[in-house]
XYZ file of C-alpha atoms in Angstrom:
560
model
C -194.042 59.515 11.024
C -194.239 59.580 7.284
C -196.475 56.497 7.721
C -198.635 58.412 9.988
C -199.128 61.225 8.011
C -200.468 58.958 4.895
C -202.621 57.714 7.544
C -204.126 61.186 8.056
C -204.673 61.766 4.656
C -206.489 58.649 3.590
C -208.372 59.473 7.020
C -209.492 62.391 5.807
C -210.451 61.486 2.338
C -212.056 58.070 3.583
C -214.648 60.243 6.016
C -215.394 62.945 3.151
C -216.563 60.028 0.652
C -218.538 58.540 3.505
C -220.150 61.988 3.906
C -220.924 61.887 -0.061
C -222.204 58.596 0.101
C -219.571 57.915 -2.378
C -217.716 54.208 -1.791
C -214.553 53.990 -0.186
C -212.295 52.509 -3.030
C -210.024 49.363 -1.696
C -206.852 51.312 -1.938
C -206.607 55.189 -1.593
C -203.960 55.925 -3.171
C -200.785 58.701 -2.416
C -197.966 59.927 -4.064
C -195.271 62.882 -3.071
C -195.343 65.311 -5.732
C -191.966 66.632 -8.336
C -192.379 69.885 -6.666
C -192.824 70.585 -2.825
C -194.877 73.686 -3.427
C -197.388 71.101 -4.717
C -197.929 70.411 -1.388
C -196.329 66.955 0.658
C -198.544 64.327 -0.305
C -201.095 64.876 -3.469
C -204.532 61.996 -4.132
C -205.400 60.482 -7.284
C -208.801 59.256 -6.018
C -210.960 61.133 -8.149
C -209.008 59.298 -11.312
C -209.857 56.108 -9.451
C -213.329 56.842 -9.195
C -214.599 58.780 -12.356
C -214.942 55.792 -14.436
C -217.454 54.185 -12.263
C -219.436 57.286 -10.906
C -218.985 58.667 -14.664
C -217.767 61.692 -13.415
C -215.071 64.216 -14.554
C -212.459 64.104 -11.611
C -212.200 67.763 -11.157
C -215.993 67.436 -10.381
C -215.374 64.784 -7.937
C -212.672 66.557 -6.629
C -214.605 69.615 -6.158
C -217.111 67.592 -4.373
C -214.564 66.110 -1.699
C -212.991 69.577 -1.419
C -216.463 70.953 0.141
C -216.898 68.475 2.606
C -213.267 67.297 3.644
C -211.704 68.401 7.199
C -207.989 68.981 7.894
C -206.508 66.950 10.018
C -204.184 68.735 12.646
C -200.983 67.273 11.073
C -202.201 69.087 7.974
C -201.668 72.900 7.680
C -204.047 72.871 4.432
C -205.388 70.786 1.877
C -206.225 72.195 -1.414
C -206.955 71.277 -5.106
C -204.375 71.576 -8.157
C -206.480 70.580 -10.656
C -208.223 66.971 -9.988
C -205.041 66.234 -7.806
C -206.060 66.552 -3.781
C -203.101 67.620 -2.036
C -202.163 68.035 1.361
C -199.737 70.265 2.993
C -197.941 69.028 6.928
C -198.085 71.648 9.366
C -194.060 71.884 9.796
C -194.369 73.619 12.846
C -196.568 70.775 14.438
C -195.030 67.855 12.418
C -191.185 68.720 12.867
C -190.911 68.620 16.553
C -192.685 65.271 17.088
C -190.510 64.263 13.835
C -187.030 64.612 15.810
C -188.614 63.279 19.310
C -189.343 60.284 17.684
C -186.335 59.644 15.973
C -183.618 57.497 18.213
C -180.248 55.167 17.900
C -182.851 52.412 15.867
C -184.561 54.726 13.591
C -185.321 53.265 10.287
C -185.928 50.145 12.340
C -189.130 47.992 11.887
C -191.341 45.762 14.315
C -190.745 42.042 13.425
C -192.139 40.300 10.502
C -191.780 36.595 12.246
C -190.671 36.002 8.357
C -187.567 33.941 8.129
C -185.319 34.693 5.290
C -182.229 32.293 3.688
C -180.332 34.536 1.843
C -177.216 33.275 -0.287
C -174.913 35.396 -1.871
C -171.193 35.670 -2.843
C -170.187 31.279 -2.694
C -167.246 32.121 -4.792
C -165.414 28.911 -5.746
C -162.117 28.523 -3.242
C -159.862 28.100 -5.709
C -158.270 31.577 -5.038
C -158.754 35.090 -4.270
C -162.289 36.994 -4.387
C -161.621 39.065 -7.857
C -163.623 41.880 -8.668
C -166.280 39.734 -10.412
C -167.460 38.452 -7.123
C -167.598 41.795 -5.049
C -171.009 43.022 -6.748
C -172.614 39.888 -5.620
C -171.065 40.440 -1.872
C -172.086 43.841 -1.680
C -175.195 43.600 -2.859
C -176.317 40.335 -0.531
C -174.447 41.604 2.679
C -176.234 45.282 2.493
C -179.546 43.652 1.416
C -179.405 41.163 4.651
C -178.886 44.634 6.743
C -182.202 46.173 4.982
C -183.850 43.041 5.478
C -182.756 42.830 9.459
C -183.818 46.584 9.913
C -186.938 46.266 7.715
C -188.032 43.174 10.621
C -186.812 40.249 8.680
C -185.025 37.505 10.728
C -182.342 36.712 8.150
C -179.717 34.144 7.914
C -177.069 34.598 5.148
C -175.508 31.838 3.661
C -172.127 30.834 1.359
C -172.049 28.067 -0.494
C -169.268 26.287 -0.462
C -168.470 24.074 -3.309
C -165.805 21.318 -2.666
C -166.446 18.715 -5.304
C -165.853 21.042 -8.671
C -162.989 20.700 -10.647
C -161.470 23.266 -9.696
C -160.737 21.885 -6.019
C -159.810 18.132 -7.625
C -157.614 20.253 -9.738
C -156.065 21.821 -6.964
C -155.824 18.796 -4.646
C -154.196 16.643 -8.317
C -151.378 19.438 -7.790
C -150.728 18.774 -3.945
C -151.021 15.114 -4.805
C -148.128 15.713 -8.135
C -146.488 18.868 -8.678
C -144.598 18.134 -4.718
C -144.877 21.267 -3.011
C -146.987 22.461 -0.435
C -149.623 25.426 0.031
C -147.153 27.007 1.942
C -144.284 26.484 -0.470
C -145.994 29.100 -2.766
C -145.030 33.300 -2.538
C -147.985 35.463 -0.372
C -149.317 36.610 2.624
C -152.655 35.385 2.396
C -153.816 31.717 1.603
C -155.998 32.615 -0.782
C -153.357 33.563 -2.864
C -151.477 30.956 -2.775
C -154.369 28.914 -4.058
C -154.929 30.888 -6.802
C -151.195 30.473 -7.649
C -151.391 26.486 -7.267
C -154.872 26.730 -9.137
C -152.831 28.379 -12.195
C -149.967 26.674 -11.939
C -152.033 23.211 -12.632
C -153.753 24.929 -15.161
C -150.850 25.460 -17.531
C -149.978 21.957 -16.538
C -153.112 20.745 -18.132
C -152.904 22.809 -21.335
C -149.529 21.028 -21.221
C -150.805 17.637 -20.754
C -154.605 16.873 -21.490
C -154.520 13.692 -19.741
C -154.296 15.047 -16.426
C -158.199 15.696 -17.133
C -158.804 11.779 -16.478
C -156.580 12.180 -13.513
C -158.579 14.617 -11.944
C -162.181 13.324 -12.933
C -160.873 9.989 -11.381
C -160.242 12.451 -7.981
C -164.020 13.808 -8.561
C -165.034 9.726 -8.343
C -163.040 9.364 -5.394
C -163.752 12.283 -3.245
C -167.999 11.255 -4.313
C -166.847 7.782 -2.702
C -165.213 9.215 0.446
C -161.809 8.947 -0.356
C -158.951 12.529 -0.212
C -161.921 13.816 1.641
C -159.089 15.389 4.685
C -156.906 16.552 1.633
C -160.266 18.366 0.003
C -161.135 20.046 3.249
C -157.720 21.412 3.659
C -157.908 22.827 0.006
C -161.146 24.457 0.766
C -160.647 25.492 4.499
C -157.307 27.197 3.702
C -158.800 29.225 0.697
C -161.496 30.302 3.189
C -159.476 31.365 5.584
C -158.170 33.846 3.433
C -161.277 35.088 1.663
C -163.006 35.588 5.015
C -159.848 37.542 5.930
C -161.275 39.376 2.719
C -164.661 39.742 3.718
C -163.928 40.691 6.978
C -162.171 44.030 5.758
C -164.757 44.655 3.573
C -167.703 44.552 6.306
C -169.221 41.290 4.586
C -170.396 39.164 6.646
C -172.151 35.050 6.231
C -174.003 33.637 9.473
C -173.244 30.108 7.896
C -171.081 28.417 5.473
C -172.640 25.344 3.901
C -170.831 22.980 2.252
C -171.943 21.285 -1.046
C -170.390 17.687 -0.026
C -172.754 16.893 2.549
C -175.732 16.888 0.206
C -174.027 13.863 -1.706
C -172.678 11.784 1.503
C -175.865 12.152 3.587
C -177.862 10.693 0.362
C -179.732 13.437 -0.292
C -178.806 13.906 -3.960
C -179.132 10.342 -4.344
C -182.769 11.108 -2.646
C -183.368 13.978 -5.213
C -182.419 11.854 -8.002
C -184.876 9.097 -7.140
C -187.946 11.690 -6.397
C -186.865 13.750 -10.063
C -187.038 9.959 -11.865
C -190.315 9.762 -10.201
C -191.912 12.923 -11.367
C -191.753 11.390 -15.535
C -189.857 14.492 -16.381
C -186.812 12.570 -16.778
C -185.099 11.207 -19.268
C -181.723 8.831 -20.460
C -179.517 9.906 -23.092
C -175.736 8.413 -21.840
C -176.424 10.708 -18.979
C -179.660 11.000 -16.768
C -181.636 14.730 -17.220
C -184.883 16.402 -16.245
C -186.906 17.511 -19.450
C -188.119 20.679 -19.413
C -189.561 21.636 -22.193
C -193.001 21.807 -21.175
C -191.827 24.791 -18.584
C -190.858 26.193 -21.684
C -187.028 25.919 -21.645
C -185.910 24.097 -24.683
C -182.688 22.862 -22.836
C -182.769 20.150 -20.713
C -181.065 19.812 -17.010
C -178.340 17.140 -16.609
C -178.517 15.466 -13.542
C -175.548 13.240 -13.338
C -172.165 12.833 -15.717
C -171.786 9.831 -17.461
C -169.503 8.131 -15.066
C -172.358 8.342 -12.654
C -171.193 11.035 -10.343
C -173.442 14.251 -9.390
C -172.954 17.548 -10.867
C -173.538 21.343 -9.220
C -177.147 21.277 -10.870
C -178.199 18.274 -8.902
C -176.272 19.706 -5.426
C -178.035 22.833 -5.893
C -181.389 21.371 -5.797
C -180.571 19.536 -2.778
C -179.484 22.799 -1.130
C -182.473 25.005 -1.781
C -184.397 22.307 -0.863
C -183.224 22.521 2.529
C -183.242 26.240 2.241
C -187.020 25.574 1.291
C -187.333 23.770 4.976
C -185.494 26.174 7.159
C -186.838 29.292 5.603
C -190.083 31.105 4.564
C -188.220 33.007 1.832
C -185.583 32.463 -0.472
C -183.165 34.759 -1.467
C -180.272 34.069 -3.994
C -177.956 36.381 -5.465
C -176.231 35.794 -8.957
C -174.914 36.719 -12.018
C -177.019 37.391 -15.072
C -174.876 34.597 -16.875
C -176.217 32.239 -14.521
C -180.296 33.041 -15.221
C -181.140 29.698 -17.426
C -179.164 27.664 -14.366
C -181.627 29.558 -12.288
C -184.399 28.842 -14.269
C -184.046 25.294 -14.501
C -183.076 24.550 -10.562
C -186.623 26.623 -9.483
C -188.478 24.459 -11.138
C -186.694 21.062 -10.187
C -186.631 22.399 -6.668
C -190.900 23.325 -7.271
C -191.620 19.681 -8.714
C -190.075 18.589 -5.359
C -192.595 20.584 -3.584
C -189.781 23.111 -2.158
C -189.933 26.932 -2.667
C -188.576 28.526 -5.785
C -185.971 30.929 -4.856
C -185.857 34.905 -5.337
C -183.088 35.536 -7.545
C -181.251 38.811 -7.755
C -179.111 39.071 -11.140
C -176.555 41.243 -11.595
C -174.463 42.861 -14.500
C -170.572 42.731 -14.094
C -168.494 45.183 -12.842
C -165.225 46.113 -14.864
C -162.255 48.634 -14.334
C -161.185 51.222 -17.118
C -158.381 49.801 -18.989
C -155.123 50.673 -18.150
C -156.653 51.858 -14.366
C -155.169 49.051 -12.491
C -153.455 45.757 -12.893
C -151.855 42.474 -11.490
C -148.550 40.815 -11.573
C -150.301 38.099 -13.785
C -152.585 40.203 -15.666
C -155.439 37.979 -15.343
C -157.820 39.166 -12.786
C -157.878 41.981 -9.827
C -158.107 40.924 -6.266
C -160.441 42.140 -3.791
C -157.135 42.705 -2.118
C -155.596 44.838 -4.527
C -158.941 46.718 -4.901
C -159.063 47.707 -1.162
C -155.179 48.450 -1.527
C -155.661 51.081 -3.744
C -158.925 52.497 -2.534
C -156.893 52.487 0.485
C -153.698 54.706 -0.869
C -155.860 57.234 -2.835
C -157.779 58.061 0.149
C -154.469 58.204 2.052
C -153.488 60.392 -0.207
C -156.951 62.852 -0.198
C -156.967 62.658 3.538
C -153.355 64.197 3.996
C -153.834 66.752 1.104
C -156.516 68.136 3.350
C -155.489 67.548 6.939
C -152.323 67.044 8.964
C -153.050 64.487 10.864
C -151.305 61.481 13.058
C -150.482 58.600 10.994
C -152.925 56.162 12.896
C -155.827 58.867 12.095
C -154.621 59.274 8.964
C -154.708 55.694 8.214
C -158.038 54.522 9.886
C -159.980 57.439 8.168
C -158.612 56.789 4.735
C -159.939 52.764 5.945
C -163.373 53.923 6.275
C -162.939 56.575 2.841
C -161.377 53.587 0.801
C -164.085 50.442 1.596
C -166.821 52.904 1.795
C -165.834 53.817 -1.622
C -165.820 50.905 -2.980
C -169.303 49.429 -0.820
C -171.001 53.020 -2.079
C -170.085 53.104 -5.767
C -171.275 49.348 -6.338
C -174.559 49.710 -4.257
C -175.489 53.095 -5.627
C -177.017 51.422 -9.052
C -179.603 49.112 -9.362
C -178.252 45.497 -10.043
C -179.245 45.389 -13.787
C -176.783 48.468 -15.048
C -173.234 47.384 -15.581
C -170.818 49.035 -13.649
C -167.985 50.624 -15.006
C -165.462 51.569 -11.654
C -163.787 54.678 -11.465
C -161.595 55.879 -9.319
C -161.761 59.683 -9.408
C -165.825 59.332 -9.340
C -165.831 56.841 -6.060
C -163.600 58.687 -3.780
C -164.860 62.142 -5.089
C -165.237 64.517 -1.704
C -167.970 66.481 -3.426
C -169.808 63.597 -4.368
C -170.454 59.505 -4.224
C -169.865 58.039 -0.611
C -167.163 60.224 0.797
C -169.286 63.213 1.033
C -171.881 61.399 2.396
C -169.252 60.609 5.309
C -168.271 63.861 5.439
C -171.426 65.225 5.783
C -171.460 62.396 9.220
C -168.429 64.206 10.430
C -169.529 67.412 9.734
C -172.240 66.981 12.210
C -170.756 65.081 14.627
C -168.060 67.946 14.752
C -170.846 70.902 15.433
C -172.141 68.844 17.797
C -169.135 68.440 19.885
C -168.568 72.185 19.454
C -172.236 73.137 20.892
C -171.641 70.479 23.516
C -175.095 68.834 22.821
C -176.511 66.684 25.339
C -179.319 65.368 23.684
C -181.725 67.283 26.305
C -181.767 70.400 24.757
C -185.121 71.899 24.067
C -187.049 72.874 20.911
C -188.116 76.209 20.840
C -191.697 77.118 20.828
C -192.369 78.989 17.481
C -189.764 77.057 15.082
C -191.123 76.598 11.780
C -188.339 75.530 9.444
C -188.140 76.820 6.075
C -185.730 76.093 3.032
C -183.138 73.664 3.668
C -184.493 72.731 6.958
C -187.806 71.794 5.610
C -186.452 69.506 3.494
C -184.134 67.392 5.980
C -186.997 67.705 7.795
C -189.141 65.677 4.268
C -186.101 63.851 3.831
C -186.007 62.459 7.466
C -189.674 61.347 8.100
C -188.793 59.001 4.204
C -186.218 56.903 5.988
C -188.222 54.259 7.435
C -190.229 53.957 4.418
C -187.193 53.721 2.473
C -185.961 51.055 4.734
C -189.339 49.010 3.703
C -189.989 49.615 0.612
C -185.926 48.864 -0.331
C -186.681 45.580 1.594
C -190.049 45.041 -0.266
C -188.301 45.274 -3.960
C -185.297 43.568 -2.582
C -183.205 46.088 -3.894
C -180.035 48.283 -2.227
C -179.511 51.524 -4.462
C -182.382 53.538 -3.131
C -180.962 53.276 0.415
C -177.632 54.490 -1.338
C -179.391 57.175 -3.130
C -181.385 58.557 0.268
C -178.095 58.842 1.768
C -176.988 60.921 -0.519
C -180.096 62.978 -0.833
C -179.637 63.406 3.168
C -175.900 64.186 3.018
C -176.827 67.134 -0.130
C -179.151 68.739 1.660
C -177.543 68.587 4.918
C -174.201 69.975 3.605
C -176.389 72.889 2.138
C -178.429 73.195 5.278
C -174.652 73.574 7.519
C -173.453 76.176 4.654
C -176.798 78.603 4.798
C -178.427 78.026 8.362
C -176.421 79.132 11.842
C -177.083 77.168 14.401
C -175.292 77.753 17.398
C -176.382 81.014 18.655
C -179.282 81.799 16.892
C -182.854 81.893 17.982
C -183.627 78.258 17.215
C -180.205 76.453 18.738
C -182.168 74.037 20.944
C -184.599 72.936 17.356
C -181.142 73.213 14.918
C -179.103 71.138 17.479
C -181.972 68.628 17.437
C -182.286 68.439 13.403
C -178.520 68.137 13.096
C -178.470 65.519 15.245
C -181.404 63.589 13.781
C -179.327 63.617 10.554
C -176.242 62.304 12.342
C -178.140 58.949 13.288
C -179.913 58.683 9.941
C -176.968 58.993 7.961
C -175.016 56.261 10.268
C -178.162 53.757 10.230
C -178.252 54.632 6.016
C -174.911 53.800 5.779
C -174.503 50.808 8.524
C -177.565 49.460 5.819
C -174.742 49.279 3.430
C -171.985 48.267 5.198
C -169.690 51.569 5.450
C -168.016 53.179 8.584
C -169.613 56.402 9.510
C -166.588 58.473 10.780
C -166.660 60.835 13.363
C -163.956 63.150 12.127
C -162.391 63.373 8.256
């Protein structure tokens, strides 16, 4: 609707130019102004044309003013200034608003644009920490933009089996005799990540065991270990999907690194880079590229002759560049000259260079939480103890059964944690606090309890979904703006897919939830004049603020 009502405008604008025999400019352009008594929608056109009619623009805009007609959408149009702005009829525009919106709104027509979009491809050499879950959060909730914005997307992990870290880990099944299963935890992720250090110190130890395990890389390259490697790798998996899972990420595919070196393709790659006379020999084989104006060069293979990650990851977007129309990678800003230096490797090959979303890291306060082994914080841990303080919030306010209890403080704790990372764009460094992310009054578990809220006066008003809007309802004041707020959604569903970017969906939703929570505190609804209109609205903000949060991966409760 908010789509339609630009429409209108430009409409309107488009026919009084015609009528001045002024011409149309390419783009008419709209903006919502700071302040809604500026209208809903204001025009810059008479900026955009005074330089070539040499023209003040409150002349032009005096000009348009005489001849332009109101649409019916419209309940005036006047000028501030040189600004045009128009002002919806709220009366007219609200009750088509909430007949249009249903179960999908926010969703778009298809795009018939395929999108491969990689994110998280943690190493499995133990638990996801809480470096990797910005990069999770931020692919998994852009994939659901993308989907409802009309992209078909496929999401991708990236698993790498032939780093170090997996010969490392497979050198201590091979020599330290014990098993996966011989080591303390529930999950198998762990007890990775507790082989993975125990080899470690081993090393430190003993520097030779380096050759040992570079001899493993040559050996897994040539086919050899390669059931003992998969084991490694599919065991760690298990447990980080277990992970994932809980957290609401979800990959379509998992796509393993290996294959690009046994099926020949790196070899391939190789060959085709050698061929391009950007390479170069110096002990090791590497792709100069200074003339793309990096000053360091890519290394392509080690010195004994076996591939590295560089020359894997061309191979891979490569074939990302053949099964998709865009290419979406998500990464840390520590890995931008990597980034760099694959996209153009992968463009002399004649495949697409990928979009890359970097992201700052995400720390805890010191002292806030810790491990047994002081090293890192699990995903685990994190959802542990977003888990127990929202327990703990959820009983202080509500005596409930201990299932309820537990399943809402679920949907509180991950939400928490989804929210509070998604809410900033992917440049700012994140800084995680507790008392901020599972604030009731603010951050994502008033935005679910603004959900419940309305589900709950629904249930009391026994809506049906049928019920009428009343002839004569103009809303006003808090009403008026869900009202604003709803007709944005869609829009914010494509322009967040457009700039490939989560936070303003995360910001909407709060917006909605706000104003909402003020709207339930001042307005009656059940009972008054306008039930049948009120029952409507409320409702209209119950699906939005699901379908805003479902874009971000967080359970919109029904009760809290």
């Amino acid at each position: 609707m908010f789509r339609y009502i630009e429409k209108e405008a430009r409409d309107s604008i488009t026919a009084a130019l015609e009528k001045l025999g002024i011409k149309v400019p390419p783009e008419i352009k709209l903006e919502e102004p700071p302040n809604p008594q500026l209208g809903d929608l204001a025009s810059t056109v008479s900026f955009e044309l005074a330089g070539e009619l040499r023209r003040a623009p409150i002349e032009i805009t005096a000009d348009i003013m005489s001849v332009i007609e109101t649409p019916e959408i419209f309940e005036t149009i006047e000028s501030k200034g040189p600004y045009i702005n128009f002002f919806v009829d709220y009366g007219r525009f609200s009750s088509r608003l909430l007949e249009s919106i249903q179960d999908d709104y926010g969703s778009h027509p298809s795009r018939e644009e395929r999108v491969i979009l990689e994110h998280t491809s943690a190493n499995p050499n133990g638990p996801l920490h809480i470096g990797h879950i910005r990069n999770a959060i931020i692919g998994d909730s852009l994939a659901r933009i993308l989907r409802m914005a009309g992209y078909d997307v496929e999401t991708q992990y990236y698993v790498n089996d032939m780093g170090r870290q997996i010969a490392m880990i497979v050198w201590g099944l091979l020599n330290l005799d014990r098993d996966l299963e011989d080591y303390p935890g529930d999950k198998m992720d762990h007890r990775v990540g507790k082989l993975y250090f125990e080899v470690n110190q081993r090393l430190q130890e003993n520097p030779g065991i380096r050759d040992e395990v570079d001899e493993l890389i040559r050996k897994y390259e040539a086919g050899e270990n390669e059931e003992l490697f998969r084991k490694v790798v599919e065991y760690c998996l298990s447990g980080m999907e277990e992970t994932m899972k809980r957290l609401h990420v979800h990959h379509d595919r998992f796509v393993w690194e290996g294959q690009f070196v046994r099926d020949g393709t790196v070899d391939r790659v190789i060959e085709s880079l050698r061929k391009t006379g950007y390479t170069g020999e110096n002990d090791v084989l590497y792709l100069d590229l200074e003339e793309f104006g990096l000053e360091k060069e890519l290394v392509l293979t080690r010195s004994d002759g076996t591939s590295l990650y560089s020359t894997r990851d061309i191979a891979y977007h490569l074939q990302k560049s053949e099964e998709g129309d865009v290419i979406i990678d998500v990464l840390g800003s520590d890995h931008k000259l990597a980034a760099e230096q694959v996209g153009i490797a992968v463009e002399l090959l004649g495949g697409k260079r990928p979009e890359v979303i970097f992201y700052e890291f995400i720390t805890l306060p010191e002292g806030s939480m810790s491990t047994r082994r002081g090293v890192f914080i699990s995903v685990d841990e994190l959802m542990d103890e977003a888990h127990s303080r929202a327990l703990d919030e959820v009983k202080k306010r509500r005596d409930l059964p201990d299932d309820v209890a537990d399943d809402i403080a679920e949907s509180i704790g991950n939400g928490a944690i989804r929210y509070y990372i998604a809410r900033l764009s992917p440049e700012k460094h994140i800084v995680f606090r507790w008392d901020d992310a599972l604030s009731f009054e603010r951050g994502c578990a008033s935005i679910q309890y603004a959900h419940a809220r309305a589900c709950k006066l629904l249930e009391k008003a026994s809506f049906t979904g049928e019920e009428d809007i009343e002839d004569g309802w103009e809303p006003e004041g808090d009403e008026r703006e869900l009202v604003r707020l709803l007709a944005r959604f869609p829009v914010v569903v494509e322009e967040s897919a457009l700039a490939r970017r989560v936070h303003p969906v995360a910001q909407y939703a709060q917006d909605l939830a706000n104003t909402f929570n003020s709207f339930y505190r001042s307005t009656p609804v059940i009972g008054s004049d306008f039930e049948g209109a009120r029952l409507r609205l409320v409702d209209s903000v119950r699906k939005t603020i699901r379908n805003a949060l479902n874009l971000l991966g967080i359970h919109a409760p029904e009760t809290m």
